[in-house]
Tab-separated table of C-alpha atoms in Angstrom:
chain	number	residue	atom	x	y	z
A	1	MET	CA	95.370	42.669	100.162
A	2	TYR	CA	91.996	40.483	100.094
A	3	THR	CA	92.109	40.464	96.624
A	4	HIS	CA	95.137	39.467	95.680
A	5	MET	CA	94.720	36.453	98.543
A	6	GLN	CA	91.883	35.460	96.353
A	7	GLU	CA	93.766	35.366	93.503
A	8	VAL	CA	96.354	33.039	95.545
A	9	LEU	CA	93.211	31.016	96.093
A	10	LYS	CA	92.010	30.364	92.302
A	11	ILE	CA	95.906	29.250	91.389
A	12	VAL	CA	95.543	26.791	94.367
A	13	GLN	CA	92.485	25.172	93.096
A	14	LYS	CA	93.488	24.802	89.616
A	15	THR	CA	96.755	23.412	90.582
A	16	GLY	CA	96.441	21.788	93.344
A	17	CYS	CA	99.227	23.369	94.958
A	18	ARG	CA	98.851	24.193	98.778
A	19	ASP	CA	103.092	25.492	99.225
A	20	ILE	CA	103.820	28.818	98.759
A	21	ILE	CA	106.808	30.809	98.969
A	22	ASP	CA	106.281	34.948	99.605
A	23	ILE	CA	108.988	36.671	98.612
A	24	GLY	CA	109.501	40.195	100.152
A	25	SER	CA	106.977	39.724	102.742
A	26	GLY	CA	107.387	42.343	105.250
A	27	GLN	CA	105.546	41.592	108.238
A	28	GLY	CA	103.545	38.606	106.667
A	29	HIS	CA	100.303	39.731	106.714
A	30	LEU	CA	99.216	38.382	103.438
A	31	ALA	CA	101.377	34.883	104.706
A	32	ARG	CA	99.455	34.963	107.806
A	33	TYR	CA	95.909	35.045	106.214
A	34	LEU	CA	96.728	32.461	103.703
A	35	ALA	CA	98.269	30.224	106.761
A	36	TYR	CA	95.930	30.416	109.581
A	37	HIS	CA	92.630	31.021	107.369
A	38	CYS	CA	93.321	29.251	104.387
A	39	GLY	CA	95.326	26.146	105.425
A	40	LEU	CA	98.269	26.776	103.314
A	41	ASN	CA	101.970	26.369	104.070
A	42	VAL	CA	103.527	29.482	103.709
A	43	VAL	CA	107.425	30.200	103.620
A	44	THR	CA	107.877	33.524	103.657
A	45	VAL	CA	111.566	35.565	102.748
A	46	ASP	CA	112.208	39.003	103.625
A	47	ALA	CA	115.799	40.457	103.687
A	48	VAL	CA	115.120	42.925	106.535
A	49	GLY	CA	115.277	41.375	109.709
A	50	CYS	CA	112.962	43.593	111.819
A	51	HIS	CA	110.406	42.657	109.717
A	52	LEU	CA	110.603	39.122	110.516
A	53	MET	CA	110.588	39.742	113.947
A	54	ALA	CA	107.717	41.506	113.990
A	55	ALA	CA	106.080	38.971	111.578
A	56	ALA	CA	106.965	36.319	114.662
A	57	LYS	CA	105.170	38.504	117.138
A	58	PHE	CA	102.065	38.790	115.038
A	59	ASP	CA	101.918	35.078	114.156
A	60	SER	CA	102.264	34.684	118.243
A	61	GLU	CA	99.345	36.378	118.749
A	62	VAL	CA	97.266	35.092	116.369
A	63	GLU	CA	98.038	31.499	117.604
A	64	ARG	CA	96.893	32.539	120.866
A	65	ASP	CA	93.696	34.062	119.810
A	66	ILE	CA	92.951	31.304	117.700
A	67	GLY	CA	94.881	28.239	119.347
A	68	LYS	CA	91.350	26.545	120.108
A	69	ARG	CA	89.930	26.845	116.552
A	70	VAL	CA	93.412	25.845	115.231
A	71	GLU	CA	93.299	22.782	117.384
A	72	ALA	CA	90.438	21.467	115.726
A	73	GLU	CA	90.864	22.187	112.603
A	74	ALA	CA	93.262	19.093	110.880
A	75	ALA	CA	93.670	21.511	107.596
A	76	THR	CA	95.496	24.008	109.590
A	77	GLY	CA	98.608	25.214	107.697
A	78	SER	CA	101.725	26.596	108.616
A	79	ILE	CA	104.297	29.409	108.278
A	80	VAL	CA	107.985	29.594	108.271
A	81	HIS	CA	109.823	33.038	107.889
A	82	ILE	CA	113.420	33.283	106.728
A	83	GLU	CA	115.869	36.093	106.467
A	84	SER	CA	117.353	36.304	102.825
A	85	LEU	CA	118.623	38.808	100.444
A	86	ILE	CA	117.266	37.613	97.056
A	87	GLN	CA	119.670	38.957	94.140
A	88	PRO	CA	118.811	38.789	90.811
A	89	ASP	CA	121.153	35.950	89.441
A	90	ILE	CA	119.529	33.445	92.222
A	91	SER	CA	118.399	30.222	90.867
A	92	LEU	CA	115.159	28.404	91.995
A	93	GLU	CA	117.283	25.712	93.756
A	94	GLU	CA	119.599	28.166	95.948
A	95	LEU	CA	116.666	29.885	96.794
A	96	LEU	CA	114.791	26.524	98.075
A	97	CYS	CA	118.441	25.441	99.280
A	98	ARG	CA	118.074	28.481	101.546
A	99	LEU	CA	114.312	27.892	102.426
A	100	GLY	CA	115.182	24.551	103.554
A	101	VAL	CA	112.720	22.718	101.452
A	102	SER	CA	114.875	21.344	98.596
A	103	ASP	CA	114.667	18.009	99.487
A	104	SER	CA	111.430	18.382	101.832
A	105	PRO	CA	108.095	18.994	100.557
A	106	LEU	CA	106.028	20.855	102.802
A	107	SER	CA	102.291	19.442	101.660
A	108	PRO	CA	102.019	16.316	98.797
A	109	SER	CA	101.517	18.871	96.177
A	110	THR	CA	104.213	17.727	93.342
A	111	THR	CA	105.273	18.038	89.653
A	112	GLU	CA	105.342	14.902	87.296
A	113	THR	CA	108.834	14.477	88.027
A	114	GLY	CA	107.734	13.900	91.722
A	115	LEU	CA	109.502	17.280	93.149
A	116	THR	CA	107.720	19.524	95.127
A	117	SER	CA	105.714	21.999	93.261
A	118	PHE	CA	105.186	25.731	94.836
A	119	ILE	CA	103.522	28.939	93.896
A	120	LEU	CA	105.106	32.138	94.099
A	121	VAL	CA	103.964	35.181	95.516
A	122	GLY	CA	105.443	38.922	95.447
A	123	LEU	CA	103.488	42.052	97.139
A	124	HIS	CA	104.722	44.939	96.270
A	125	THR	CA	108.070	43.453	95.707
A	126	CYS	CA	110.496	46.208	95.365
A	127	GLY	CA	112.932	47.193	92.615
A	128	ASP	CA	114.568	44.206	90.844
A	129	LEU	CA	112.345	41.403	93.070
A	130	GLY	CA	109.430	41.799	91.044
A	131	PRO	CA	111.544	40.845	87.934
A	132	THR	CA	112.741	37.992	89.797
A	133	LEU	CA	110.325	36.212	90.446
A	134	LEU	CA	109.065	35.858	87.156
A	135	ARG	CA	112.210	34.954	86.090
A	136	LEU	CA	112.343	31.907	88.308
A	137	PHE	CA	108.882	31.166	87.266
A	138	SER	CA	109.956	30.977	83.626
A	139	GLN	CA	113.058	28.528	84.356
A	140	SER	CA	111.504	25.673	86.463
A	141	GLN	CA	108.613	23.235	86.631
A	142	ARG	CA	108.681	23.514	90.238
A	143	LEU	CA	106.650	26.582	90.218
A	144	ALA	CA	102.950	25.954	89.085
A	145	GLY	CA	101.936	29.763	89.374
A	146	VAL	CA	103.508	33.362	89.831
A	147	LEU	CA	101.720	36.020	91.053
A	148	SER	CA	103.745	39.576	91.265
A	149	VAL	CA	102.504	43.329	92.306
A	150	GLY	CA	105.508	45.756	91.578
A	151	CYS	CA	106.777	48.679	93.275
A	152	CYS	CA	109.877	50.992	94.004
A	153	TYR	CA	110.369	50.510	90.002
A	154	MET	CA	113.322	53.534	90.493
A	155	LYS	CA	115.371	50.711	92.178
A	156	LEU	CA	115.288	48.460	88.937
A	157	SER	CA	118.656	47.418	87.332
A	158	CYS	CA	118.952	48.389	83.708
A	159	CYS	CA	121.769	47.857	81.322
A	160	PRO	CA	125.074	49.416	81.896
A	161	GLY	CA	124.899	53.322	80.725
A	162	GLU	CA	121.203	53.426	80.653
A	163	PRO	CA	119.320	56.584	82.058
A	164	GLY	CA	117.564	54.145	84.182
A	165	VAL	CA	120.524	53.707	86.454
A	166	PRO	CA	121.340	56.177	88.665
A	167	PRO	CA	125.423	57.454	88.676
A	168	GLY	CA	127.369	54.888	91.169
A	169	ASP	CA	124.590	52.368	91.269
A	170	PRO	CA	125.518	49.042	90.469
A	171	SER	CA	123.762	47.425	87.246
A	172	HIS	CA	123.018	43.917	86.790
A	173	GLY	CA	122.605	44.362	82.824
A	174	GLY	CA	124.808	42.397	80.704
A	175	ARG	CA	124.569	39.143	82.457
A	176	GLY	CA	120.414	38.966	81.448
A	177	LYS	CA	119.387	39.288	84.900
A	178	ARG	CA	118.518	43.001	84.700
A	179	GLY	CA	115.024	44.601	85.727
A	180	TYR	CA	114.156	46.429	83.014
A	181	PRO	CA	113.747	45.582	80.011
A	182	MET	CA	112.774	42.278	80.659
A	183	SER	CA	111.574	41.462	77.280
A	184	GLY	CA	113.058	41.008	73.883
A	185	TRP	CA	110.587	43.304	72.574
A	186	VAL	CA	110.919	45.882	74.884
A	187	ALA	CA	114.534	46.237	74.567
A	188	ASP	CA	114.412	46.273	70.788
A	189	LEU	CA	112.200	49.511	70.821
A	190	PRO	CA	114.462	52.339	69.823
A	191	SER	CA	112.926	54.910	72.816
A	192	SER	CA	112.331	51.910	75.338
A	193	ARG	CA	115.039	53.536	77.738
A	194	LEU	CA	113.959	55.094	80.856
A	195	SER	CA	115.105	57.631	83.187
A	196	TYR	CA	115.930	57.132	86.730
A	197	GLU	CA	113.284	60.198	87.258
A	198	ALA	CA	110.699	58.628	85.171
A	199	LEU	CA	110.574	55.299	86.832
A	200	GLU	CA	110.971	57.401	90.493
A	201	VAL	CA	107.491	59.506	89.151
A	202	ALA	CA	106.149	55.752	88.199
A	203	CYS	CA	105.637	54.709	91.416
A	204	HIS	CA	103.098	58.127	92.165
A	205	SER	CA	99.521	57.790	91.667
A	206	ILE	CA	97.693	61.185	90.768
A	207	ASP	CA	94.622	59.968	92.674
A	208	SER	CA	96.183	59.843	95.434
A	209	TYR	CA	97.853	63.013	95.292
A	210	ARG	CA	94.450	64.957	94.182
A	211	ASP	CA	92.631	63.276	97.601
A	212	LYS	CA	95.693	64.692	99.342
A	213	ILE	CA	95.313	68.311	98.073
A	214	SER	CA	91.759	68.480	98.488
A	215	ASP	CA	92.185	67.405	102.217
A	216	ASP	CA	94.688	69.035	103.322
A	217	SER	CA	96.274	72.620	101.408
A	218	HIS	CA	99.944	72.128	103.041
A	219	HIS	CA	100.363	69.080	100.260
A	220	VAL	CA	100.132	71.594	97.571
A	221	LYS	CA	103.201	73.519	99.059
A	222	VAL	CA	105.195	70.643	100.524
A	223	HIS	CA	106.886	69.738	97.152
A	224	CYS	CA	107.998	73.342	96.577
A	225	HIS	CA	109.569	73.290	99.847
A	226	ARG	CA	111.198	70.312	99.388
A	227	ALA	CA	112.768	70.992	96.335
A	228	VAL	CA	114.139	74.680	97.838
A	229	VAL	CA	115.451	72.749	100.439
A	230	GLU	CA	117.283	70.281	98.287
A	231	THR	CA	119.665	73.442	96.772
A	232	VAL	CA	120.969	74.176	100.140
A	233	LEU	CA	121.426	70.307	100.503
A	234	ARG	CA	123.413	70.001	97.365
A	235	LYS	CA	126.101	72.519	98.275
A	236	TYR	CA	127.259	70.207	100.973
A	237	GLY	CA	127.076	66.774	98.344
A	238	LEU	CA	123.553	65.950	100.178
A	239	ARG	CA	120.152	64.907	98.860
A	240	ARG	CA	116.837	65.511	100.445
A	241	SER	CA	116.296	61.467	100.235
A	242	GLN	CA	119.546	61.198	102.990
A	243	VAL	CA	117.288	62.905	105.085
A	244	LYS	CA	114.393	62.033	107.042
A	245	ILE	CA	111.216	64.388	107.413
A	246	SER	CA	108.462	63.425	109.513
A	247	ARG	CA	104.856	64.271	109.203
A	248	ARG	CA	104.815	67.063	111.889
A	249	ILE	CA	108.125	69.035	109.722
A	250	SER	CA	106.388	68.613	106.411
A	251	ARG	CA	103.273	70.549	107.766
A	252	LEU	CA	105.564	73.916	109.117
A	253	PRO	CA	105.672	77.134	107.219
A	254	PHE	CA	109.157	77.324	104.987
A	255	THR	CA	111.501	78.997	107.206
A	256	GLU	CA	110.370	76.778	110.550
A	257	TYR	CA	110.583	73.787	108.112
A	258	ALA	CA	113.862	74.441	106.933
A	259	THR	CA	115.257	74.867	110.123
A	260	ALA	CA	113.857	71.485	111.337
A	261	VAL	CA	115.371	69.689	108.179
A	262	LEU	CA	119.029	71.474	108.752
A	263	GLU	CA	119.581	70.746	112.313
A	264	GLY	CA	121.258	68.021	113.059
A	265	LEU	CA	123.185	68.186	110.071
A	266	ILE	CA	126.713	69.407	109.079
A	267	ILE	CA	125.171	72.389	107.342
A	268	PRO	CA	125.265	75.333	109.445
A	269	LEU	CA	121.869	77.557	109.709
A	270	THR	CA	123.894	80.586	108.896
A	271	GLU	CA	122.979	78.872	105.229
A	272	LEU	CA	119.041	80.042	105.585
A	273	GLU	CA	120.390	83.537	106.675
A	274	ARG	CA	122.276	84.072	104.018
A	275	ASP	CA	120.560	83.496	101.312
A	276	ARG	CA	117.107	83.945	103.586
A	277	GLU	CA	115.579	86.130	100.779
A	278	GLU	CA	116.333	84.156	97.590
A	279	LEU	CA	114.805	81.418	99.541
A	280	LEU	CA	111.709	82.611	100.538
A	281	ALA	CA	111.447	83.964	97.126
A	282	MET	CA	111.943	80.668	95.944
A	283	ALA	CA	109.394	79.547	98.675
A	284	GLU	CA	106.799	81.383	97.087
A	285	GLU	CA	106.609	79.880	93.590
A	286	TRP	CA	104.913	76.719	95.135
A	287	ARG	CA	102.238	76.904	92.509
A	288	GLU	CA	104.196	76.693	89.537
A	289	VAL	CA	106.052	73.494	91.226
A	290	ALA	CA	102.410	71.955	92.018
A	291	VAL	CA	101.530	72.527	88.442
A	292	PHE	CA	104.533	70.816	87.128
A	293	PHE	CA	104.235	67.876	89.932
A	294	MET	CA	100.916	67.353	88.264
A	295	LEU	CA	102.136	67.289	85.037
A	296	ARG	CA	104.798	64.556	86.145
A	297	LEU	CA	102.076	62.315	87.807
A	298	SER	CA	99.845	63.059	84.641
A	299	LEU	CA	102.446	61.031	82.742
A	300	ALA	CA	103.090	57.808	85.386
A	301	PRO	CA	100.668	55.607	84.207
A	302	CYS	CA	102.508	55.696	80.997
A	303	VAL	CA	105.632	54.923	82.170
A	304	GLU	CA	104.208	52.251	84.912
A	305	SER	CA	102.384	50.925	81.894
A	306	LEU	CA	105.525	50.373	79.656
A	307	VAL	CA	107.335	48.698	82.689
A	308	VAL	CA	104.464	46.011	83.568
A	309	CYS	CA	103.589	45.501	79.873
A	310	ASP	CA	107.277	44.420	79.415
A	311	ARG	CA	106.836	41.799	82.225
A	312	LEU	CA	103.873	40.524	80.162
A	313	LEU	CA	105.732	40.311	77.271
A	314	PHE	CA	108.611	38.716	78.707
A	315	LEU	CA	106.488	35.713	80.061
A	316	SER	CA	104.274	35.617	76.776
A	317	GLU	CA	108.113	35.205	74.916
A	318	GLN	CA	108.529	32.241	77.221
A	319	GLY	CA	105.557	30.763	75.842
A	320	PHE	CA	103.121	31.158	79.466
A	321	ASP	CA	99.598	32.381	79.261
A	322	VAL	CA	99.684	35.725	81.240
A	323	GLN	CA	96.976	37.931	83.116
A	324	LEU	CA	97.072	41.599	84.219
A	325	LYS	CA	94.533	42.968	86.809
A	326	ALA	CA	93.891	45.817	89.163
A	327	VAL	CA	93.525	44.164	92.543
A	328	PHE	CA	93.859	47.178	94.568
A	329	GLU	CA	91.860	50.729	95.101
A	330	PRO	CA	94.658	53.099	93.421
A	331	THR	CA	93.929	55.764	96.261
A	332	ILE	CA	94.790	53.424	98.822
A	333	SER	CA	97.265	51.332	97.322
A	334	PRO	CA	98.807	53.200	93.861
A	335	ARG	CA	100.741	50.072	92.931
A	336	ASN	CA	97.864	47.826	92.165
A	337	LEU	CA	98.767	45.907	88.832
A	338	LEU	CA	99.244	42.309	89.039
A	339	VAL	CA	100.991	40.079	87.054
A	340	LEU	CA	99.589	36.658	87.597
A	341	SER	CA	100.684	33.323	85.459
A	342	LEU	CA	100.276	29.388	86.007
A	343	LYS	CA	101.748	26.124	84.368
């Protein structure tokens, strides 16, 4: 986060813009640093109300702890939290209206037209949120810069009928608001389509997995255990992703693990007893599953590179200079590629 903050400050220095819109802000850690430490004016936007409640709580704690210093500094910034779901087809005018800043400048930073300008920031923006930030930046002179680190690529909307759209999921394709591909160059490639599985694996890091399996052997087996339980869940129209599995449960031997997962569901435990031998035999194939998983992870950088390059090309096609920077240690934060552009 510190490196990301430094990149924001560089754009502030280059553009003179001190008003920040932090999209997908979560609990507001980046926004708080920019406001209280750097003296910037920040509006955060997040769709999850409990995140903003936690953010407000943290704000109060910071204000209490540094109250005397804040009172002594005239350049102290401000922070406002807004709960709002940002759709891919939103316009900047609608966004600013929701934020209540369309006609009320946060600070004197303005464009040549006299309107307030902003820097758009998104740290680990989920699915279509990252492409939406880039699209907003390309469409309005009121945005002086954009900084976006993507995440959750499997939630990107693609063209209708493309493999990247899971069955039953709505797609924004056809309206020019899809999350992938964004650029004309990638869209014209005959092999640019990405499956849901490919986009999902692009969210993982082989560096992180390597460290996990070297520190704790249960990580080698856990993917196999999950896959075996998935065969039982699918008989009842369920998927493992619909079941919350705690870290404690994931460390259990297979029989106890499977029992703990199925408890509380509509699936009777007799399923385990009836197919016990077959399931135990499948659970013993964890070595093959681990090798397969690592082979998948080795392809993750290729998929992520295509998704990120598509975003760079989109901005380039709009006539903007664009930069790509690795801003986090991948073993700590696997999604560490920052797309940056300014006007």
